[in-house]
Amino acid sequence: MLAHLEKYFRTERLPHIWCPGCANGIIVKSLVEAIDKAGLDQDKTVIVSGIGCSSRAPGYLNFNTLHTTHGRAIAFATGVKLANPELNVIVVTGDGDGTSIGGNHLIHGARRNIDLTVLLFNNSIYGMTGGQYSPMSPQGAKATTSPYGNIERPFDICNLVTASGASYVARGNSYHTSQLTNLIYQGLQNKGFSFIEAISTCPVYFGRKNKLGRPADMLKMQKEFCISKEAAEKMSAEEKAGKVITGVLHYAELPEYTEQYQKIVDKCQRR
Amino acid sequence: MSMNAVKEQLEPVVVNLAWCKGCGICYSLCPTKVLSSNELGKSIVSEPNKCTRCKICENHCPDYAITVMGVKK
Ligand SMILES: Cc1ncc(C[n+]2csc(CCOP(=O)(O)OP(=O)(O)O)c2C)c(N)n1
Ligand code: SF4
Ligand code: SF4
Ligand code: SF4
């Protein structure tokens, strides 16, 4: 990690602002390892985020970074990519930022299959603003805005993004770190809209409200409730009850947006 | 054995206490109880000779405060 730290982090800004035991730092480490594995040029890589605890990540990363407005990271990233298609554009977002206020940008980015890699930190809550429930909080979960338990059903965001037209969709978690690194790496390789849901933790709000124990207990829970797609295929419906499936959930070769756009430009210029 | 190799044997894991927030993840997850907590809840290396260099601690420290020495990344 030391070598990566000096190369990819703005180390003078560390330690980061995240609370003790918040898994965001673990996920950022996987992101950096995936970028290293893919060999991306730091000067040709842009990391864009919205607003939230998770969206603070680019501030610590030694790339071209853009901290935008709440929910709008994909909109800004779309502009960056269309203006300079040769750049690698990565979006960091949260479950609130990406699926609530930014939900429309997410589905339309996926529908266009624009070449972005979107990493969504899912901690099941709005951490930054004090623990309100999000569209991805589980039914029954306690939050400051659902003191008696959440009556809403959460999105299966991977299904939603798949149905919206993305070419690569995967889910990982902050316990199985090498799997997560690999899933992000594959997303970076895909030329099209790549979406990775990374299950994170918010020990301070989600954890305390729902009595989930210490940060380490929350990580151990992920180890228990997450099963790989390959393992799930061999399990009965009963065994799979209550489990969350991880791995590459969807892949399809589809036309990429900036390439399609360039074809129109070329055609018009030939006239 | 080179000096570095000797040092790595004695000190397989290094904790950066300035960055450690005392979350407890590393010493709760370490399978061989190499790590424990000091009076502030921060991580200390109490049984270095039990370290298997599995890197579970380094991989799960959210604050990049732990380095396991002498293993290729
Ligand atoms: C337009 C606008 N509305 C509301 C807010 C307040 N706000 C800041 S962060 C946030 C939610 C963030 O939740 P999530 O994306 O899940 O990130 P987390 O903090 O949990 O990582 C909200 C509602 C804002 N900054 N801007
Ligand atoms: S409030 Fe929650 S999500 Fe935000 S830094 Fe703290 S633990 Fe992490
Ligand atoms: S996991 Fe990291 S921050 Fe947490 S106690 Fe261990 S060294 Fe400190
Ligand atoms: S490398 Fe493994 S055995 Fe050694 S301190 Fe870390 S978790 Fe414990």
Short mmCIF file of C-alpha atoms and ligand atoms in Angstrom, two decimals:
data_model
loop_
_atom_site.label_atom_id
_atom_site.label_comp_id
_atom_site.label_asym_id
_atom_site.label_seq_id
_atom_site.Cartn_x
_atom_site.Cartn_y
_atom_site.Cartn_z
CA MET A 1 0.00 0.00 0.00
CA LEU A 2 2.84 2.38 0.77
CA ALA A 3 3.97 2.63 -2.85
CA HIS A 4 0.39 3.25 -4.00
CA LEU A 5 -0.12 5.83 -1.28
CA GLU A 6 2.66 8.06 -2.45
CA LYS A 7 1.77 7.71 -6.09
CA TYR A 8 -2.01 7.97 -6.07
CA PHE A 9 -2.98 9.88 -2.92
CA ARG A 10 -2.63 13.51 -1.93
CA THR A 11 -0.96 12.26 1.23
CA GLU A 12 -0.68 15.74 2.73
CA ARG A 13 -4.49 15.65 3.09
CA LEU A 14 -4.50 12.39 5.07
CA PRO A 15 -5.84 11.19 7.45
CA HIS A 16 -9.19 11.62 5.71
CA ILE A 17 -12.34 13.03 7.33
CA TRP A 18 -14.25 9.74 7.46
CA CYS A 19 -15.26 8.47 10.90
CA PRO A 20 -13.27 5.69 12.59
CA GLY A 21 -14.09 2.38 10.90
CA CYS A 22 -16.08 3.84 7.98
CA ALA A 23 -15.49 1.42 5.10
CA ASN A 24 -15.22 4.20 2.50
CA GLY A 25 -11.43 4.16 2.93
CA ILE A 26 -11.32 0.44 2.11
CA ILE A 27 -13.27 0.95 -1.11
CA VAL A 28 -11.04 3.84 -2.19
CA LYS A 29 -8.06 1.54 -1.72
CA SER A 30 -9.66 -0.98 -4.11
CA LEU A 31 -10.33 1.79 -6.61
CA VAL A 32 -6.68 2.85 -6.54
CA GLU A 33 -5.47 -0.74 -6.86
CA ALA A 34 -7.78 -1.26 -9.86
CA ILE A 35 -6.48 1.93 -11.49
CA ASP A 36 -2.92 0.74 -10.90
CA LYS A 37 -3.68 -2.68 -12.37
CA ALA A 38 -5.28 -1.08 -15.43
CA GLY A 39 -2.21 1.13 -15.79
CA LEU A 40 -4.23 4.33 -16.30
CA ASP A 41 -2.23 7.50 -16.89
CA GLN A 42 -2.97 9.83 -13.95
CA ASP A 43 -2.90 12.87 -16.22
CA LYS A 44 -5.48 11.29 -18.52
CA THR A 45 -7.82 10.21 -15.74
CA VAL A 46 -10.59 12.32 -14.24
CA ILE A 47 -12.45 11.38 -11.05
CA VAL A 48 -15.79 13.12 -10.60
CA SER A 49 -18.06 13.03 -7.55
CA GLY A 50 -21.27 14.54 -6.23
CA ILE A 51 -21.95 15.38 -2.58
CA GLY A 52 -21.86 13.11 0.46
CA CYS A 53 -19.25 11.46 2.66
CA SER A 54 -18.37 9.02 -0.15
CA SER A 55 -18.20 11.88 -2.65
CA ARG A 56 -15.33 13.36 -0.65
CA ALA A 57 -13.04 10.61 -1.97
CA PRO A 58 -11.62 12.47 -5.02
CA GLY A 59 -10.25 15.18 -2.70
CA TYR A 60 -7.67 12.66 -1.48
CA LEU A 61 -6.75 11.30 -4.89
CA ASN A 62 -3.89 12.53 -7.02
CA PHE A 63 -5.70 12.74 -10.38
CA ASN A 64 -7.70 15.41 -12.19
CA THR A 65 -10.64 15.61 -9.81
CA LEU A 66 -13.99 17.33 -9.83
CA HIS A 67 -16.22 17.64 -6.74
CA THR A 68 -19.57 18.75 -8.19
CA THR A 69 -23.10 19.33 -6.89
CA HIS A 70 -25.41 16.84 -5.22
CA GLY A 71 -26.54 14.12 -7.61
CA ARG A 72 -24.95 15.66 -10.68
CA ALA A 73 -21.63 13.81 -10.93
CA ILE A 74 -22.73 11.78 -13.97
CA ALA A 75 -23.94 14.92 -15.73
CA PHE A 76 -20.57 16.63 -15.23
CA ALA A 77 -18.73 13.44 -16.17
CA THR A 78 -20.77 13.16 -19.37
CA GLY A 79 -19.62 16.65 -20.34
CA VAL A 80 -15.98 15.87 -19.56
CA LYS A 81 -16.09 12.66 -21.57
CA LEU A 82 -17.88 14.16 -24.59
CA ALA A 83 -15.45 17.08 -24.73
CA ASN A 84 -12.38 14.82 -24.41
CA PRO A 85 -13.28 11.22 -25.25
CA GLU A 86 -9.65 10.09 -24.81
CA LEU A 87 -9.88 10.68 -21.03
CA ASN A 88 -10.67 7.91 -18.56
CA VAL A 89 -13.61 9.23 -16.57
CA ILE A 90 -14.53 7.69 -13.22
CA VAL A 91 -17.52 8.70 -11.11
CA VAL A 92 -17.66 8.26 -7.33
CA THR A 93 -21.12 8.53 -5.81
CA GLY A 94 -23.20 7.41 -2.83
CA ASP A 95 -26.54 5.62 -2.58
CA GLY A 96 -28.21 8.94 -1.81
CA ASP A 97 -26.26 11.00 -4.33
CA GLY A 98 -26.54 8.42 -7.11
CA THR A 99 -29.99 6.88 -6.71
CA SER A 100 -32.08 9.61 -5.10
CA ILE A 101 -31.36 13.15 -6.31
CA GLY A 102 -29.06 11.78 -9.06
CA GLY A 103 -31.16 8.78 -10.06
CA ASN A 104 -32.22 10.27 -13.38
CA HIS A 105 -28.64 11.01 -14.45
CA LEU A 106 -27.75 7.44 -13.55
CA ILE A 107 -30.40 5.78 -15.71
CA HIS A 108 -29.74 8.09 -18.66
CA GLY A 109 -25.98 7.60 -18.47
CA ALA A 110 -26.65 3.86 -18.54
CA ARG A 111 -29.15 4.20 -21.41
CA ARG A 112 -26.57 6.07 -23.51
CA ASN A 113 -23.89 3.55 -22.63
CA ILE A 114 -21.41 6.40 -22.36
CA ASP A 115 -17.90 5.25 -21.44
CA LEU A 116 -17.83 6.09 -17.71
CA THR A 117 -16.96 3.88 -14.75
CA VAL A 118 -19.39 4.62 -11.93
CA LEU A 119 -18.49 3.39 -8.44
CA LEU A 120 -21.44 3.69 -6.06
CA PHE A 121 -20.65 3.45 -2.33
CA ASN A 122 -23.73 1.87 -0.81
CA ASN A 123 -23.83 2.42 2.95
CA SER A 124 -27.67 2.25 2.99
CA ILE A 125 -28.04 5.77 4.39
CA TYR A 126 -27.34 9.49 3.97
CA GLY A 127 -24.23 9.65 6.13
CA MET A 128 -23.14 13.23 5.64
CA THR A 129 -26.43 14.83 6.66
CA GLY A 130 -26.97 12.76 9.78
CA GLY A 131 -28.54 9.43 8.89
CA GLN A 132 -31.72 9.91 6.84
CA TYR A 133 -32.90 6.79 4.97
CA SER A 134 -32.04 6.55 1.27
CA PRO A 135 -33.71 4.76 -1.66
CA MET A 136 -31.35 1.89 -0.84
CA SER A 137 -32.05 1.55 2.89
CA PRO A 138 -33.48 -1.91 3.56
CA GLN A 139 -37.14 -2.25 4.47
CA GLY A 140 -37.47 -2.10 8.25
CA ALA A 141 -34.17 -0.26 8.74
CA LYS A 142 -34.04 2.51 11.31
CA ALA A 143 -32.85 5.97 10.30
CA THR A 144 -33.36 9.45 11.71
CA THR A 145 -36.28 9.80 9.26
CA SER A 146 -37.63 6.28 9.91
CA PRO A 147 -37.44 5.92 13.70
CA TYR A 148 -40.00 3.06 13.62
CA GLY A 149 -38.45 1.31 10.64
CA ASN A 150 -38.40 2.11 6.93
CA ILE A 151 -41.64 1.14 5.17
CA GLU A 152 -40.24 1.69 1.66
CA ARG A 153 -38.69 -1.05 -0.47
CA PRO A 154 -35.10 -0.40 -1.60
CA PHE A 155 -33.93 -0.31 -5.20
CA ASP A 156 -31.99 -3.26 -6.53
CA ILE A 157 -29.76 -0.71 -8.20
CA CYS A 158 -27.82 -3.26 -10.25
CA ASN A 159 -31.08 -4.48 -11.82
CA LEU A 160 -32.18 -0.91 -12.47
CA VAL A 161 -28.90 0.04 -14.17
CA THR A 162 -28.93 -3.18 -16.22
CA ALA A 163 -32.49 -2.54 -17.36
CA SER A 164 -31.53 1.03 -18.23
CA GLY A 165 -28.97 -0.18 -20.77
CA ALA A 166 -25.51 -0.28 -19.15
CA SER A 167 -23.00 -2.67 -20.69
CA TYR A 168 -21.23 -3.73 -17.45
CA VAL A 169 -22.83 -4.10 -14.02
CA ALA A 170 -21.20 -5.60 -10.92
CA ARG A 171 -21.55 -5.69 -7.15
CA GLY A 172 -18.83 -6.06 -4.53
CA ASN A 173 -18.32 -5.24 -0.88
CA SER A 174 -15.77 -3.82 1.49
CA TYR A 175 -14.89 -7.15 3.14
CA HIS A 176 -13.96 -9.04 -0.07
CA THR A 177 -11.40 -6.46 -1.16
CA SER A 178 -9.58 -8.37 -3.89
CA GLN A 179 -12.88 -9.27 -5.54
CA LEU A 180 -13.90 -5.59 -5.42
CA THR A 181 -10.58 -4.51 -6.96
CA ASN A 182 -11.12 -6.98 -9.78
CA LEU A 183 -14.69 -5.86 -10.40
CA ILE A 184 -13.59 -2.22 -10.64
CA TYR A 185 -10.67 -3.22 -12.88
CA GLN A 186 -13.03 -5.01 -15.28
CA GLY A 187 -15.27 -1.94 -15.26
CA LEU A 188 -12.32 0.25 -16.22
CA GLN A 189 -11.53 -2.12 -19.11
CA ASN A 190 -15.06 -2.01 -20.50
CA LYS A 191 -15.67 0.62 -23.18
CA GLY A 192 -19.16 1.70 -22.22
CA PHE A 193 -21.17 2.48 -19.09
CA SER A 194 -19.68 0.41 -16.26
CA PHE A 195 -21.45 0.39 -12.94
CA ILE A 196 -20.09 -1.11 -9.72
CA GLU A 197 -22.10 -1.11 -6.50
CA ALA A 198 -19.67 -1.38 -3.57
CA ILE A 199 -21.37 -2.26 -0.30
CA SER A 200 -19.87 0.06 2.32
CA THR A 201 -20.62 0.74 5.98
CA CYS A 202 -21.66 3.76 8.01
CA PRO A 203 -20.93 2.57 11.55
CA VAL A 204 -21.87 5.95 13.03
CA TYR A 205 -25.41 6.34 11.69
CA PHE A 206 -26.62 3.14 10.03
CA GLY A 207 -24.65 0.94 12.41
CA ARG A 208 -25.69 2.64 15.63
CA LYS A 209 -29.35 3.12 14.65
CA ASN A 210 -29.66 -0.54 13.73
CA LYS A 211 -27.47 -1.90 16.56
CA LEU A 212 -24.99 -3.59 14.23
CA GLY A 213 -22.03 -3.45 16.58
CA ARG A 214 -18.52 -2.21 15.96
CA PRO A 215 -17.06 -1.42 12.51
CA ALA A 216 -15.37 -4.85 12.42
CA ASP A 217 -18.72 -6.55 13.14
CA MET A 218 -20.27 -4.74 10.18
CA LEU A 219 -17.48 -6.00 7.91
CA LYS A 220 -17.90 -9.55 9.23
CA MET A 221 -21.62 -9.30 8.44
CA GLN A 222 -20.77 -8.50 4.83
CA LYS A 223 -18.60 -11.59 4.73
CA GLU A 224 -21.66 -13.62 5.83
CA PHE A 225 -24.44 -12.08 3.75
CA CYS A 226 -22.52 -11.66 0.48
CA ILE A 227 -22.15 -14.66 -1.79
CA SER A 228 -20.58 -14.77 -5.22
CA LYS A 229 -22.76 -15.30 -8.28
CA GLU A 230 -20.90 -18.56 -8.94
CA ALA A 231 -21.61 -19.89 -5.42
CA ALA A 232 -25.24 -18.74 -5.67
CA GLU A 233 -25.78 -20.76 -8.84
CA LYS A 234 -25.14 -23.94 -6.87
CA MET A 235 -27.44 -23.01 -3.96
CA SER A 236 -31.13 -23.70 -3.39
CA ALA A 237 -33.62 -20.83 -3.09
CA GLU A 238 -33.79 -21.53 0.64
CA GLU A 239 -30.02 -21.24 1.09
CA LYS A 240 -29.98 -18.01 -0.90
CA ALA A 241 -32.67 -16.31 1.20
CA GLY A 242 -31.34 -13.10 2.72
CA LYS A 243 -28.06 -13.25 0.79
CA VAL A 244 -26.72 -10.54 -1.47
CA ILE A 245 -25.15 -11.69 -4.71
CA THR A 246 -21.80 -10.26 -5.76
CA GLY A 247 -19.70 -10.47 -8.91
CA VAL A 248 -20.26 -9.44 -12.53
CA LEU A 249 -24.04 -9.40 -12.78
CA HIS A 250 -24.37 -8.22 -16.38
CA TYR A 251 -22.20 -7.74 -19.44
CA ALA A 252 -23.20 -6.97 -23.03
CA GLU A 253 -21.32 -5.56 -25.99
CA LEU A 254 -23.17 -2.40 -26.96
CA PRO A 255 -22.40 0.71 -29.05
CA GLU A 256 -20.68 3.38 -26.97
CA TYR A 257 -22.06 6.93 -26.94
CA THR A 258 -18.99 9.07 -27.68
CA GLU A 259 -18.09 6.76 -30.60
CA GLN A 260 -21.58 7.09 -32.03
CA TYR A 261 -21.35 10.84 -31.59
CA GLN A 262 -18.00 10.98 -33.41
CA LYS A 263 -19.50 9.07 -36.32
CA ILE A 264 -22.12 11.79 -36.73
CA VAL A 265 -19.43 14.48 -36.56
CA ASP A 266 -17.35 12.69 -39.21
CA LYS A 267 -20.37 12.22 -41.46
CA CYS A 268 -21.37 15.87 -41.27
CA GLN A 269 -17.80 17.05 -41.90
CA ARG A 270 -17.57 14.93 -45.06
CA ARG A 271 -20.56 16.72 -46.57
CA MET B 1 20.39 -12.08 6.15
CA SER B 2 20.41 -8.44 5.17
CA MET B 3 19.62 -5.77 7.75
CA ASN B 4 16.26 -5.19 6.09
CA ALA B 5 15.37 -8.86 6.30
CA VAL B 6 16.28 -8.92 9.98
CA LYS B 7 14.13 -5.86 10.60
CA GLU B 8 11.21 -7.39 8.75
CA GLN B 9 11.46 -10.52 10.92
CA LEU B 10 11.33 -8.48 14.10
CA GLU B 11 8.77 -6.03 12.84
CA PRO B 12 6.41 -7.71 10.35
CA VAL B 13 3.66 -5.10 10.74
CA VAL B 14 4.03 -1.36 11.16
CA VAL B 15 1.26 0.90 12.45
CA ASN B 16 1.22 4.60 11.69
CA LEU B 17 -0.33 5.86 14.94
CA ALA B 18 -0.74 9.37 13.51
CA TRP B 19 -3.28 8.04 11.01
CA CYS B 20 -4.81 5.24 13.14
CA LYS B 21 -8.30 6.22 14.38
CA GLY B 22 -8.65 3.28 16.73
CA CYS B 23 -11.61 1.74 14.91
CA GLY B 24 -10.66 -1.77 16.00
CA ILE B 25 -11.02 -3.41 12.58
CA CYS B 26 -7.44 -4.72 12.37
CA TYR B 27 -7.20 -6.22 15.84
CA SER B 28 -10.71 -7.70 15.58
CA LEU B 29 -9.97 -9.34 12.22
CA CYS B 30 -6.36 -10.51 12.78
CA PRO B 31 -6.65 -14.33 12.86
CA THR B 32 -3.61 -14.85 15.09
CA LYS B 33 -4.06 -11.93 17.54
CA VAL B 34 -0.83 -10.20 16.61
CA LEU B 35 -2.50 -6.84 17.11
CA SER B 36 -4.20 -5.40 20.15
CA SER B 37 -5.31 -1.98 21.31
CA ASN B 38 -3.57 0.60 23.45
CA GLU B 39 -5.35 2.79 26.03
CA LEU B 40 -6.66 5.02 23.20
CA GLY B 41 -8.04 2.04 21.27
CA LYS B 42 -5.30 2.43 18.67
CA SER B 43 -3.58 -0.56 17.17
CA ILE B 44 -0.34 -1.93 18.59
CA VAL B 45 1.74 -4.89 17.51
CA SER B 46 1.86 -7.03 20.65
CA GLU B 47 2.79 -10.49 19.29
CA PRO B 48 4.90 -9.90 16.17
CA ASN B 49 6.20 -13.47 16.01
CA LYS B 50 2.67 -14.79 15.43
CA CYS B 51 2.21 -12.80 12.22
CA THR B 52 1.55 -14.90 9.10
CA ARG B 53 1.65 -11.83 6.84
CA CYS B 54 -1.84 -12.59 5.57
CA LYS B 55 -2.45 -8.84 5.11
CA ILE B 56 -6.03 -8.97 6.38
CA CYS B 57 -5.21 -6.01 8.64
CA GLU B 58 -3.64 -3.89 5.91
CA ASN B 59 -6.40 -4.70 3.42
CA HIS B 60 -9.18 -3.67 5.84
CA CYS B 61 -7.66 -0.66 7.56
CA PRO B 62 -9.79 2.23 6.26
CA ASP B 63 -7.07 4.72 7.18
CA TYR B 64 -4.03 3.24 5.41
CA ALA B 65 -2.34 3.12 8.79
CA ILE B 66 -1.01 -0.46 8.60
CA THR B 67 1.74 -1.86 6.43
CA VAL B 68 2.72 -5.51 6.41
CA MET B 69 6.40 -5.66 5.59
CA GLY B 70 8.16 -7.94 3.17
CA VAL B 71 5.24 -9.19 1.07
CA LYS B 72 4.80 -8.37 -2.57
CA LYS B 73 1.61 -6.40 -3.24
C1 LIG C 1 -29.23 20.11 -3.66
C2 LIG C 1 -28.83 19.53 -2.35
N1 LIG C 1 -29.77 18.90 -1.60
C3 LIG C 1 -29.44 18.35 -0.43
C4 LIG C 1 -28.15 18.42 0.03
C5 LIG C 1 -27.80 17.83 1.39
N2 LIG C 1 -27.06 16.57 1.27
C6 LIG C 1 -25.71 16.54 1.34
S1 LIG C 1 -25.08 15.00 1.26
C7 LIG C 1 -26.64 14.33 1.16
C8 LIG C 1 -26.85 12.84 1.09
C9 LIG C 1 -25.66 12.04 0.78
O1 LIG C 1 -25.95 10.69 0.87
P1 LIG C 1 -25.08 9.59 0.14
O2 LIG C 1 -24.92 9.91 -1.29
O3 LIG C 1 -25.67 8.27 0.46
O4 LIG C 1 -23.65 9.79 0.76
P2 LIG C 1 -22.99 9.36 2.15
O5 LIG C 1 -22.82 10.64 2.91
O6 LIG C 1 -23.84 8.36 2.84
O7 LIG C 1 -21.68 8.77 1.73
C10 LIG C 1 -27.62 15.32 1.17
C11 LIG C 1 -29.07 15.06 1.12
C12 LIG C 1 -27.20 19.09 -0.77
N3 LIG C 1 -25.91 19.17 -0.40
N4 LIG C 1 -27.56 19.62 -1.95
S1 SF4 C 2 -21.11 9.56 8.73
FE1 SF4 C 2 -21.10 7.40 8.13
S2 SF4 C 2 -20.58 7.40 5.94
FE2 SF4 C 2 -20.02 9.42 6.78
S3 SF4 C 2 -17.86 9.23 7.32
FE3 SF4 C 2 -19.05 8.78 9.17
S4 SF4 C 2 -19.30 6.55 9.16
FE4 SF4 C 2 -18.68 7.16 7.08
S1 SF4 C 3 -7.86 -0.75 11.24
FE1 SF4 C 3 -6.46 1.00 10.94
S2 SF4 C 3 -7.47 2.77 11.89
FE2 SF4 C 3 -8.51 0.91 12.63
S3 SF4 C 3 -7.49 0.44 14.59
FE3 SF4 C 3 -6.43 -0.73 12.99
S4 SF4 C 3 -4.75 0.60 12.32
FE4 SF4 C 3 -6.15 1.86 13.47
S1 SF4 C 4 -0.72 -9.72 8.48
FE1 SF4 C 4 -2.34 -11.11 9.19
S2 SF4 C 4 -1.42 -12.14 10.94
FE2 SF4 C 4 -0.13 -10.36 10.52
S3 SF4 C 4 -0.96 -8.76 11.86
FE3 SF4 C 4 -1.96 -8.56 9.90
S4 SF4 C 4 -3.87 -9.72 10.11
FE4 SF4 C 4 -2.51 -10.37 11.76
#
